[in-house]
mmCIF file of C-alpha atoms and ligand atoms in Angstrom:
data_model
loop_
_atom_site.group_PDB
_atom_site.id
_atom_site.type_symbol
_atom_site.label_atom_id
_atom_site.label_comp_id
_atom_site.label_asym_id
_atom_site.label_seq_id
_atom_site.Cartn_x
_atom_site.Cartn_y
_atom_site.Cartn_z
ATOM 1 C CA UNK R 1 -25.113 -113.008 -28.013
ATOM 2 C CA UNK R 2 -22.894 -110.574 -26.153
ATOM 3 C CA UNK R 3 -25.192 -110.202 -23.156
ATOM 4 C CA UNK R 4 -22.635 -111.045 -20.520
ATOM 5 C CA UNK R 5 -19.739 -109.283 -22.120
ATOM 6 C CA UNK R 6 -18.651 -105.729 -21.978
ATOM 7 C CA UNK R 7 -19.954 -103.726 -24.880
ATOM 8 C CA UNK R 8 -17.563 -101.149 -26.227
ATOM 9 C CA UNK R 9 -19.092 -99.382 -29.197
ATOM 10 C CA UNK R 10 -16.839 -99.206 -32.239
ATOM 11 C CA UNK R 11 -17.979 -95.648 -33.013
ATOM 12 C CA UNK R 12 -15.877 -94.260 -30.220
ATOM 13 C CA UNK R 13 -12.729 -95.991 -31.389
ATOM 14 C CA UNK R 14 -12.863 -95.165 -35.071
ATOM 15 C CA UNK R 15 -11.220 -97.193 -37.814
ATOM 16 C CA UNK R 16 -7.636 -96.420 -36.888
ATOM 17 C CA UNK R 17 -8.207 -96.987 -33.196
ATOM 18 C CA UNK R 18 -9.747 -100.325 -34.024
ATOM 19 C CA UNK R 19 -6.905 -101.338 -36.329
ATOM 20 C CA UNK R 20 -4.382 -100.385 -33.648
ATOM 21 C CA UNK R 21 -6.202 -102.441 -31.062
ATOM 22 C CA UNK R 22 -6.721 -105.565 -33.107
ATOM 23 C CA UNK R 23 -3.226 -105.588 -34.493
ATOM 24 C CA UNK R 24 -1.349 -104.809 -31.293
ATOM 25 C CA UNK R 25 -0.854 -108.460 -30.450
ATOM 26 C CA UNK R 26 0.373 -109.358 -33.913
ATOM 27 C CA UNK R 27 3.947 -110.563 -34.071
ATOM 28 C CA UNK R 28 6.077 -111.086 -37.169
ATOM 29 C CA UNK R 29 8.150 -114.262 -37.113
ATOM 30 C CA UNK R 30 8.472 -115.576 -40.656
ATOM 31 C CA UNK R 31 11.826 -114.792 -42.316
ATOM 32 C CA UNK R 32 10.022 -114.136 -45.610
ATOM 33 C CA UNK R 33 8.028 -111.240 -44.142
ATOM 34 C CA UNK R 34 9.975 -108.064 -44.883
ATOM 35 C CA UNK R 35 7.193 -105.666 -43.813
ATOM 36 C CA UNK R 36 3.913 -106.478 -42.077
ATOM 37 C CA UNK R 37 1.091 -104.234 -40.885
ATOM 38 C CA UNK R 38 1.587 -100.485 -40.920
ATOM 39 C CA UNK R 39 2.394 -99.362 -44.431
ATOM 40 C CA UNK R 40 0.391 -99.177 -47.654
ATOM 41 C CA UNK R 41 1.384 -102.732 -48.534
ATOM 42 C CA UNK R 42 3.202 -105.583 -46.891
ATOM 43 C CA UNK R 43 6.478 -106.795 -48.384
ATOM 44 C CA UNK R 44 7.387 -110.464 -48.800
ATOM 45 C CA UNK R 45 10.542 -112.113 -50.083
ATOM 46 C CA UNK R 46 10.220 -115.696 -51.291
ATOM 47 C CA UNK R 47 13.500 -115.596 -53.249
ATOM 48 C CA UNK R 48 13.772 -118.682 -55.443
ATOM 49 C CA UNK R 49 10.365 -120.181 -54.620
ATOM 50 C CA UNK R 50 7.040 -119.908 -56.422
ATOM 51 C CA UNK R 51 4.523 -117.753 -54.565
ATOM 52 C CA UNK R 52 1.101 -119.286 -53.796
ATOM 53 C CA UNK R 53 -1.921 -117.057 -53.179
ATOM 54 C CA UNK R 54 -5.426 -118.033 -52.166
ATOM 55 C CA UNK R 55 -8.387 -116.035 -50.924
ATOM 56 C CA UNK R 56 -11.772 -116.722 -49.315
ATOM 57 C CA UNK R 57 -14.795 -114.570 -48.598
ATOM 58 C CA UNK R 58 -17.094 -115.491 -45.696
ATOM 59 C CA UNK R 59 -20.493 -113.876 -45.225
ATOM 60 C CA UNK R 60 -22.701 -114.129 -42.169
ATOM 61 C CA UNK R 61 -25.849 -116.081 -42.940
ATOM 62 C CA UNK R 62 -24.293 -117.605 -46.069
ATOM 63 C CA UNK R 63 -21.130 -119.267 -44.778
ATOM 64 C CA UNK R 64 -21.624 -119.182 -41.032
ATOM 65 C CA UNK R 65 -24.382 -118.829 -38.476
ATOM 66 C CA UNK R 66 -23.463 -116.872 -35.358
ATOM 67 C CA UNK R 67 -26.240 -118.577 -33.426
ATOM 68 C CA UNK R 68 -23.934 -121.536 -32.889
ATOM 69 C CA UNK R 69 -20.520 -120.470 -34.098
ATOM 70 C CA UNK R 70 -18.506 -118.770 -31.344
ATOM 71 C CA UNK R 71 -16.603 -115.770 -32.732
ATOM 72 C CA UNK R 72 -13.219 -117.077 -31.668
ATOM 73 C CA UNK R 73 -13.879 -120.321 -33.535
ATOM 74 C CA UNK R 74 -14.986 -118.323 -36.538
ATOM 75 C CA UNK R 75 -11.717 -116.394 -36.649
ATOM 76 C CA UNK R 76 -9.781 -119.628 -36.239
ATOM 77 C CA UNK R 77 -11.725 -121.485 -38.915
ATOM 78 C CA UNK R 78 -11.567 -118.581 -41.384
ATOM 79 C CA UNK R 79 -7.779 -118.841 -41.247
ATOM 80 C CA UNK R 80 -7.697 -122.647 -41.322
ATOM 81 C CA UNK R 81 -9.873 -123.044 -44.402
ATOM 82 C CA UNK R 82 -7.724 -120.571 -46.259
ATOM 83 C CA UNK R 83 -4.398 -122.131 -45.227
ATOM 84 C CA UNK R 84 -5.833 -125.450 -46.339
ATOM 85 C CA UNK R 85 -5.835 -124.191 -49.942
ATOM 86 C CA UNK R 86 -2.114 -123.448 -49.788
ATOM 87 C CA UNK R 87 -1.396 -126.908 -48.331
ATOM 88 C CA UNK R 88 -3.520 -128.438 -51.087
ATOM 89 C CA UNK R 89 -0.947 -127.071 -53.538
ATOM 90 C CA UNK R 90 1.730 -128.904 -51.525
ATOM 91 C CA UNK R 91 3.032 -125.554 -50.340
ATOM 92 C CA UNK R 92 3.847 -123.956 -47.007
ATOM 93 C CA UNK R 93 1.738 -120.993 -45.943
ATOM 94 C CA UNK R 94 3.718 -118.088 -44.535
ATOM 95 C CA UNK R 95 1.463 -115.021 -44.380
ATOM 96 C CA UNK R 96 -2.195 -114.041 -44.319
ATOM 97 C CA UNK R 97 -4.181 -110.867 -44.593
ATOM 98 C CA UNK R 98 -7.415 -110.732 -42.629
ATOM 99 C CA UNK R 99 -10.183 -108.268 -43.512
ATOM 100 C CA UNK R 100 -13.461 -107.616 -41.756
ATOM 101 C CA UNK R 101 -16.684 -105.772 -42.392
ATOM 102 C CA UNK R 102 -18.625 -105.086 -39.195
ATOM 103 C CA UNK R 103 -22.231 -104.100 -38.733
ATOM 104 C CA UNK R 104 -23.217 -101.927 -35.783
ATOM 105 C CA UNK R 105 -24.267 -104.904 -33.649
ATOM 106 C CA UNK R 106 -20.625 -105.848 -33.101
ATOM 107 C CA UNK R 107 -18.829 -104.262 -30.157
ATOM 108 C CA UNK R 108 -15.068 -104.173 -29.819
ATOM 109 C CA UNK R 109 -15.141 -107.302 -27.642
ATOM 110 C CA UNK R 110 -16.616 -109.264 -30.549
ATOM 111 C CA UNK R 111 -13.841 -108.134 -32.864
ATOM 112 C CA UNK R 112 -11.269 -109.079 -30.257
ATOM 113 C CA UNK R 113 -12.727 -112.583 -30.077
ATOM 114 C CA UNK R 114 -12.521 -113.008 -33.852
ATOM 115 C CA UNK R 115 -8.917 -111.859 -33.863
ATOM 116 C CA UNK R 116 -8.007 -114.014 -30.884
ATOM 117 C CA UNK R 117 -9.074 -117.011 -32.972
ATOM 118 C CA UNK R 118 -7.307 -115.809 -36.098
ATOM 119 C CA UNK R 119 -4.078 -115.039 -34.240
ATOM 120 C CA UNK R 120 -4.176 -118.400 -32.470
ATOM 121 C CA UNK R 121 -4.418 -120.151 -35.851
ATOM 122 C CA UNK R 122 -1.523 -118.049 -37.168
ATOM 123 C CA UNK R 123 0.681 -118.917 -34.190
ATOM 124 C CA UNK R 124 -0.092 -122.601 -34.415
ATOM 125 C CA UNK R 125 0.615 -122.785 -38.143
ATOM 126 C CA UNK R 126 3.615 -120.412 -38.155
ATOM 127 C CA UNK R 127 1.970 -117.830 -40.334
ATOM 128 C CA UNK R 128 2.382 -114.047 -40.011
ATOM 129 C CA UNK R 129 -0.654 -111.776 -40.064
ATOM 130 C CA UNK R 130 0.630 -109.009 -42.347
ATOM 131 C CA UNK R 131 -2.380 -106.835 -43.033
ATOM 132 C CA UNK R 132 -6.014 -106.541 -43.848
ATOM 133 C CA UNK R 133 -8.773 -104.046 -44.238
ATOM 134 C CA UNK R 134 -11.490 -102.836 -41.898
ATOM 135 C CA UNK R 135 -14.864 -101.469 -42.842
ATOM 136 C CA UNK R 136 -18.365 -100.941 -41.582
ATOM 137 C CA UNK R 137 -20.980 -103.254 -43.052
ATOM 138 C CA UNK R 138 -24.687 -102.463 -43.476
ATOM 139 C CA UNK R 139 -25.702 -105.921 -42.455
ATOM 140 C CA UNK R 140 -23.902 -108.762 -40.801
ATOM 141 C CA UNK R 141 -20.303 -109.782 -40.489
ATOM 142 C CA UNK R 142 -17.983 -110.186 -43.465
ATOM 143 C CA UNK R 143 -14.565 -111.810 -43.271
ATOM 144 C CA UNK R 144 -12.060 -112.211 -46.051
ATOM 145 C CA UNK R 145 -8.764 -114.020 -45.656
ATOM 146 C CA UNK R 146 -5.946 -114.170 -48.168
ATOM 147 C CA UNK R 147 -3.085 -116.613 -47.657
ATOM 148 C CA UNK R 148 0.344 -116.477 -49.171
ATOM 149 C CA UNK R 149 2.784 -119.316 -49.260
ATOM 150 C CA UNK R 150 5.604 -120.830 -51.211
ATOM 151 C CA UNK R 151 6.772 -124.029 -52.819
ATOM 152 C CA UNK R 152 9.504 -125.137 -55.169
ATOM 153 C CA UNK R 153 8.153 -125.140 -58.719
ATOM 154 C CA UNK R 154 8.615 -128.898 -59.024
ATOM 155 C CA UNK R 155 6.798 -129.622 -55.748
ATOM 156 C CA UNK R 156 3.551 -127.828 -56.568
ATOM 157 C CA UNK R 157 0.645 -130.232 -56.962
ATOM 158 C CA UNK R 158 -2.103 -129.126 -59.323
ATOM 159 C CA UNK R 159 -5.501 -130.731 -59.717
ATOM 160 C CA UNK R 160 -4.656 -131.811 -63.245
ATOM 161 C CA UNK R 161 -1.763 -134.195 -62.651
ATOM 162 C CA UNK R 162 -3.522 -137.510 -61.927
ATOM 163 C CA UNK R 163 -2.485 -140.438 -64.147
ATOM 164 C CA UNK R 164 -4.203 -143.722 -64.918
ATOM 165 C CA UNK R 165 -3.344 -146.305 -62.270
ATOM 166 C CA UNK R 166 -2.503 -143.716 -59.598
ATOM 167 C CA UNK R 167 -3.784 -144.468 -56.107
ATOM 168 C CA UNK R 168 -6.353 -142.104 -54.612
ATOM 169 C CA UNK R 169 -5.500 -141.228 -51.007
ATOM 170 C CA UNK R 170 -7.181 -139.201 -48.317
ATOM 171 C CA UNK R 171 -5.893 -137.930 -44.983
ATOM 172 C CA UNK R 172 -7.766 -138.282 -41.686
ATOM 173 C CA UNK R 173 -11.446 -139.184 -41.780
ATOM 174 C CA UNK R 174 -14.474 -137.792 -43.553
ATOM 175 C CA UNK R 175 -18.048 -136.759 -42.850
ATOM 176 C CA UNK R 176 -17.420 -135.539 -39.303
ATOM 177 C CA UNK R 177 -17.820 -131.833 -40.052
ATOM 178 C CA UNK R 178 -21.177 -132.420 -41.726
ATOM 179 C CA UNK R 179 -22.541 -134.620 -38.962
ATOM 180 C CA UNK R 180 -21.259 -132.071 -36.430
ATOM 181 C CA UNK R 181 -23.221 -129.418 -38.303
ATOM 182 C CA UNK R 182 -26.395 -131.516 -38.099
ATOM 183 C CA UNK R 183 -25.910 -131.735 -34.359
ATOM 184 C CA UNK R 184 -25.408 -127.971 -34.000
ATOM 185 C CA UNK R 185 -28.421 -127.262 -36.220
ATOM 186 C CA UNK R 186 -30.573 -129.538 -34.095
ATOM 187 C CA UNK R 187 -29.478 -127.897 -30.870
ATOM 188 C CA UNK R 188 -30.078 -124.470 -32.431
ATOM 189 C CA UNK R 189 -33.671 -125.444 -33.273
ATOM 190 C CA UNK R 190 -34.249 -126.728 -29.740
ATOM 191 C CA UNK R 191 -32.783 -123.510 -28.340
ATOM 192 C CA UNK R 192 -34.958 -121.352 -30.618
ATOM 193 C CA UNK R 193 -38.038 -123.187 -29.408
ATOM 194 C CA UNK R 194 -37.040 -123.064 -25.774
ATOM 195 C CA UNK R 195 -34.134 -120.796 -24.833
ATOM 196 C CA UNK R 196 -33.996 -122.347 -21.355
ATOM 197 C CA UNK R 197 -32.729 -125.650 -22.688
ATOM 198 C CA UNK R 198 -28.948 -125.790 -22.828
ATOM 199 C CA UNK R 199 -27.371 -127.456 -25.859
ATOM 200 C CA UNK R 200 -26.675 -131.127 -25.331
ATOM 201 C CA UNK R 201 -23.413 -131.807 -27.113
ATOM 202 C CA UNK R 202 -22.044 -134.053 -24.418
ATOM 203 C CA UNK R 203 -19.681 -136.712 -25.689
ATOM 204 C CA UNK R 204 -19.815 -135.285 -29.210
ATOM 205 C CA UNK R 205 -16.677 -133.146 -28.948
ATOM 206 C CA UNK R 206 -14.916 -134.704 -31.898
ATOM 207 C CA UNK R 207 -17.559 -134.019 -34.531
ATOM 208 C CA UNK R 208 -18.493 -130.616 -33.094
ATOM 209 C CA UNK R 209 -14.816 -129.674 -33.318
ATOM 210 C CA UNK R 210 -14.610 -131.024 -36.845
ATOM 211 C CA UNK R 211 -17.279 -128.477 -37.749
ATOM 212 C CA UNK R 212 -16.281 -125.524 -35.583
ATOM 213 C CA UNK R 213 -12.526 -125.900 -35.375
ATOM 214 C CA UNK R 214 -11.081 -127.723 -38.373
ATOM 215 C CA UNK R 215 -7.325 -128.190 -38.618
ATOM 216 C CA UNK R 216 -5.679 -127.749 -42.013
ATOM 217 C CA UNK R 217 -3.298 -130.614 -42.838
ATOM 218 C CA UNK R 218 0.107 -128.953 -42.785
ATOM 219 C CA UNK R 219 1.302 -132.133 -41.046
ATOM 220 C CA UNK R 220 0.443 -134.177 -44.137
ATOM 221 C CA UNK R 221 2.324 -131.809 -46.456
ATOM 222 C CA UNK R 222 5.368 -132.137 -44.191
ATOM 223 C CA UNK R 223 4.964 -135.895 -43.938
ATOM 224 C CA UNK R 224 4.816 -136.315 -47.714
ATOM 225 C CA UNK R 225 7.969 -134.235 -47.986
ATOM 226 C CA UNK R 226 9.700 -136.332 -45.313
ATOM 227 C CA UNK R 227 8.880 -139.641 -47.001
ATOM 228 C CA UNK R 228 9.680 -138.172 -50.445
ATOM 229 C CA UNK R 229 6.241 -138.678 -51.934
ATOM 230 C CA UNK R 230 5.180 -136.019 -54.402
ATOM 231 C CA UNK R 231 1.455 -136.385 -55.098
ATOM 232 C CA UNK R 232 0.524 -136.302 -58.774
ATOM 233 C CA UNK R 233 -2.583 -134.238 -57.980
ATOM 234 C CA UNK R 234 -4.044 -132.782 -54.809
ATOM 235 C CA UNK R 235 -7.085 -130.856 -53.546
ATOM 236 C CA UNK R 236 -8.457 -130.119 -50.094
ATOM 237 C CA UNK R 237 -11.888 -131.501 -49.258
ATOM 238 C CA UNK R 238 -14.094 -128.477 -48.810
ATOM 239 C CA UNK R 239 -17.189 -129.496 -50.775
ATOM 240 C CA UNK R 240 -17.138 -133.242 -50.089
ATOM 241 C CA UNK R 241 -15.221 -136.233 -51.392
ATOM 242 C CA UNK R 242 -17.523 -136.714 -54.409
ATOM 243 C CA UNK R 243 -17.275 -133.188 -55.669
ATOM 244 C CA UNK R 244 -13.562 -132.890 -54.967
ATOM 245 C CA UNK R 245 -12.467 -136.168 -56.586
ATOM 246 C CA UNK R 246 -14.464 -135.065 -59.638
ATOM 247 C CA UNK R 247 -12.452 -131.822 -59.718
ATOM 248 C CA UNK R 248 -9.247 -133.853 -59.890
ATOM 249 C CA UNK R 249 -10.694 -136.219 -62.512
ATOM 250 C CA UNK R 250 -12.144 -133.472 -64.716
ATOM 251 C CA UNK R 251 -8.973 -131.419 -64.698
ATOM 252 C CA UNK R 252 -6.821 -134.501 -65.266
ATOM 253 C CA UNK R 253 -9.171 -135.928 -67.942
ATOM 254 C CA UNK R 254 -9.403 -139.200 -66.042
ATOM 255 C CA UNK R 255 -11.949 -141.501 -64.455
ATOM 256 C CA UNK R 256 -11.894 -143.024 -60.974
ATOM 257 C CA UNK R 257 -13.011 -145.946 -58.862
ATOM 258 C CA UNK R 258 -13.598 -145.378 -55.161
ATOM 259 C CA UNK R 259 -14.377 -148.176 -52.725
ATOM 260 C CA UNK R 260 -17.008 -147.477 -50.096
ATOM 261 C CA UNK R 261 -15.480 -149.876 -47.589
ATOM 262 C CA UNK R 262 -12.174 -147.969 -47.738
ATOM 263 C CA UNK R 263 -13.555 -144.506 -46.992
ATOM 264 C CA UNK R 264 -12.306 -143.551 -43.521
ATOM 265 C CA UNK R 265 -15.180 -142.592 -41.221
ATOM 266 C CA UNK R 266 -14.718 -142.046 -37.504
ATOM 267 C CA UNK R 267 -16.884 -144.154 -35.195
ATOM 268 C CA UNK R 268 -18.596 -141.140 -33.616
ATOM 269 C CA UNK R 269 -19.342 -139.720 -37.063
ATOM 270 C CA UNK R 270 -20.765 -143.080 -38.085
ATOM 271 C CA UNK R 271 -22.952 -143.552 -35.022
ATOM 272 C CA UNK R 272 -24.234 -139.976 -34.971
ATOM 273 C CA UNK R 273 -25.051 -140.054 -38.685
ATOM 274 C CA UNK R 274 -27.108 -143.186 -38.003
ATOM 275 C CA UNK R 275 -28.895 -141.443 -35.110
ATOM 276 C CA UNK R 276 -29.927 -138.747 -37.578
ATOM 277 C CA UNK R 277 -31.070 -141.354 -40.078
ATOM 278 C CA UNK R 278 -28.225 -140.387 -42.412
ATOM 279 C CA UNK R 279 -26.020 -142.716 -44.424
ATOM 280 C CA UNK R 280 -22.459 -142.178 -43.117
ATOM 281 C CA UNK R 281 -21.025 -142.772 -46.594
ATOM 282 C CA UNK R 282 -23.255 -140.071 -48.051
ATOM 283 C CA UNK R 283 -22.047 -137.724 -45.295
ATOM 284 C CA UNK R 284 -18.449 -138.450 -46.300
ATOM 285 C CA UNK R 285 -19.182 -138.076 -50.021
ATOM 286 C CA UNK R 286 -21.340 -134.971 -49.959
ATOM 287 C CA UNK R 287 -20.910 -133.384 -46.539
ATOM 288 C CA UNK R 288 -17.862 -131.255 -47.066
ATOM 289 C CA UNK R 289 -15.885 -128.944 -44.771
ATOM 290 C CA UNK R 290 -13.597 -131.725 -43.580
ATOM 291 C CA UNK R 291 -10.510 -129.903 -44.900
ATOM 292 C CA UNK R 292 -8.657 -133.160 -45.327
ATOM 293 C CA UNK R 293 -6.270 -133.576 -48.251
ATOM 294 C CA UNK R 294 -7.332 -135.731 -51.202
ATOM 295 C CA UNK R 295 -4.431 -136.682 -53.428
ATOM 296 C CA UNK R 296 -3.204 -139.176 -55.978
ATOM 297 C CA UNK R 297 0.157 -140.941 -55.889
ATOM 298 C CA UNK R 298 2.052 -143.245 -58.211
ATOM 299 C CA UNK R 299 1.624 -146.933 -57.365
ATOM 300 C CA UNK R 300 5.386 -147.106 -56.870
ATOM 301 C CA UNK R 301 4.979 -144.812 -53.852
ATOM 302 C CA UNK R 302 2.494 -147.109 -52.098
ATOM 303 C CA UNK R 303 5.121 -148.697 -49.850
ATOM 304 C CA UNK R 304 6.091 -145.275 -48.519
ATOM 305 C CA UNK R 305 2.592 -144.398 -47.317
ATOM 306 C CA UNK R 306 1.098 -147.775 -46.452
ATOM 307 C CA UNK R 307 2.245 -147.720 -42.828
ATOM 308 C CA UNK R 308 0.756 -144.320 -42.071
ATOM 309 C CA UNK R 309 -2.480 -144.515 -40.104
ATOM 310 C CA UNK R 310 -3.448 -141.013 -41.166
ATOM 311 C CA UNK R 311 -3.455 -141.751 -44.904
ATOM 312 C CA UNK R 312 -5.964 -144.130 -46.491
ATOM 313 C CA UNK R 313 -5.997 -145.436 -50.043
ATOM 314 C CA UNK R 314 -9.634 -145.275 -51.145
ATOM 315 C CA UNK R 315 -9.422 -146.099 -54.840
ATOM 316 C CA UNK R 316 -7.557 -145.496 -58.060
ATOM 317 C CA UNK R 317 -7.561 -143.386 -61.190
ATOM 318 C CA UNK R 318 -8.860 -144.958 -64.406
ATOM 319 C CA UNK R 319 -9.238 -143.900 -68.025
ATOM 320 C CA UNK R 320 -11.797 -141.144 -68.494
ATOM 321 C CA UNK R 321 -13.946 -143.455 -70.631
ATOM 322 C CA UNK R 322 -14.481 -145.723 -67.607
ATOM 323 C CA UNK R 323 -16.378 -142.976 -65.792
ATOM 324 C CA UNK R 324 -16.422 -142.041 -62.127
ATOM 325 C CA UNK R 325 -17.656 -144.753 -59.824
ATOM 326 C CA UNK R 326 -18.083 -145.780 -56.236
ATOM 327 C CA UNK R 327 -18.025 -149.521 -55.587
ATOM 328 C CA UNK R 328 -20.409 -150.054 -52.680
ATOM 329 C CA UNK R 329 -19.922 -152.494 -49.808
ATOM 330 C CA UNK R 330 -22.437 -154.764 -51.538
ATOM 331 C CA UNK R 331 -20.319 -154.677 -54.700
ATOM 332 C CA UNK R 332 -22.612 -152.430 -56.735
ATOM 333 C CA UNK R 333 -21.306 -149.657 -58.937
ATOM 334 C CA UNK R 334 -22.650 -146.133 -58.441
ATOM 335 C CA UNK R 335 -21.876 -143.130 -60.552
ATOM 336 C CA UNK R 336 -20.252 -140.383 -58.465
ATOM 337 C CA UNK R 337 -22.043 -137.076 -58.780
ATOM 338 C CA UNK R 338 -20.991 -133.688 -57.497
ATOM 339 C CA UNK R 339 -23.337 -132.594 -54.769
ATOM 340 C CA UNK R 340 -20.988 -130.056 -53.348
ATOM 341 C CA UNK R 341 -22.364 -127.120 -51.603
ATOM 342 C CA UNK R 342 -23.652 -124.487 -54.018
ATOM 343 C CA UNK R 343 -23.622 -120.888 -52.821
ATOM 344 C CA UNK R 344 -26.232 -119.934 -55.403
ATOM 345 C CA UNK R 345 -28.489 -122.916 -54.724
HETATM 346 P P1 LIG I 1 -5.307 -98.135 -46.349
HETATM 347 O O1 LIG I 1 -6.032 -96.867 -46.130
HETATM 348 O O2 LIG I 1 -4.039 -98.007 -47.149
HETATM 349 O O3 LIG I 1 -6.194 -99.267 -46.753
HETATM 350 P P2 LIG I 1 -5.542 -98.917 -43.610
HETATM 351 O O4 LIG I 1 -5.619 -97.722 -42.736
HETATM 352 O O5 LIG I 1 -6.793 -99.623 -43.966
HETATM 353 O O6 LIG I 1 -4.716 -98.503 -44.902
HETATM 354 O O7 LIG I 1 -4.554 -99.961 -42.963
HETATM 355 C C1 LIG I 1 -3.379 -99.583 -42.311
HETATM 356 C C2 LIG I 1 -2.565 -100.817 -42.004
HETATM 357 O O8 LIG I 1 -3.331 -101.657 -41.148
HETATM 358 C C3 LIG I 1 -2.254 -101.642 -43.246
HETATM 359 O O9 LIG I 1 -0.970 -102.213 -43.045
HETATM 360 C C4 LIG I 1 -3.325 -102.700 -43.239
HETATM 361 O O10 LIG I 1 -2.887 -103.873 -43.901
HETATM 362 C C5 LIG I 1 -3.549 -102.912 -41.739
HETATM 363 N N1 LIG I 1 -4.930 -103.344 -41.434
HETATM 364 C C6 LIG I 1 -6.076 -102.659 -41.659
HETATM 365 N N2 LIG I 1 -7.150 -103.354 -41.236
HETATM 366 C C7 LIG I 1 -6.681 -104.527 -40.748
HETATM 367 C C8 LIG I 1 -7.272 -105.671 -40.186
HETATM 368 N N3 LIG I 1 -8.594 -105.791 -40.069
HETATM 369 N N4 LIG I 1 -6.472 -106.683 -39.796
HETATM 370 C C9 LIG I 1 -5.139 -106.583 -39.940
HETATM 371 N N5 LIG I 1 -4.509 -105.534 -40.447
HETATM 372 C C10 LIG I 1 -5.257 -104.504 -40.862
HETATM 373 MG MG1 LIG I 2 -7.727 -100.028 -45.675
#
């Protein structure tokens, strides 16, 4: 993978040399960061706000495949998926810690790529990198990201707040990340069979980016604040629409009706899914990794969101006894089942 790059062995640098190198381009900008990298702990001051904390662990071979994920994208995505959890609470992320375990196959240049991606994500989302941990790993790459953020107590949106009659909304479009993954998997297979064939991803930028370089929806959190809509419940779509709406319903003790014809699916996602013989709706329901926000709002708030092209109403919350259903384009009713990704599957 690093054939054409310089290869600086990490042994020579040592842990502290490595930490110095990877953190030298880190800048502190957030007013709430009192102390960043360099002491035994970072110090944060969120004064009158509630503090939000979320953490993710990413293991090579389980959560990512370095045969098609560039390291810079990996660093970027590791940060994005974690920030997405803070936004899903209707909060603003302000700091992250970023920890890595490195096996001997990784030279310094690889670590620099990962951090370039992570730091780019931090800059773009106005988040300070305030610490982390560095270790050798026996096998493969390990990344763990922890995000911190804040919100006013009354603005925090939990999964359990959905009420009967609330509208179910989703940002952006769904299924793209999964179809992008199918494309990358196919090209990987072709490459494994014949390394001389270059990947053919021409014209598929959007869905490949949806998979490799997702963008957490800070813009939606800000928009909802601007138009004074406080969702009654919210979650980010990491496992797929089906699994994630069920999380909201279960925790809120409610049922739901989703309408297939309302689910936003990008044209390229749709066409490429078809090329693979996949049902685009199934990709949206079960694909996951879209990192869009799924939230419920009071019907009274409909007028405030109806003009926004980036928010789609896809159904409504019902009584729990009515179950969890998708109304298909043909008008049939299907029970929604969680087919989210299972790490132990
Ligand atoms: P400790 O021995 O207390 O764990 P370290 O030597 O691991 O301290 O870390 C020293 C400083 O460098 C701390 O502020 C820590 O948060 C930061 N740090 C260590 N590894 C990383 C990393 N991979 N990314 C960012 N900051 C790091
Ligand atoms: Mg340490």
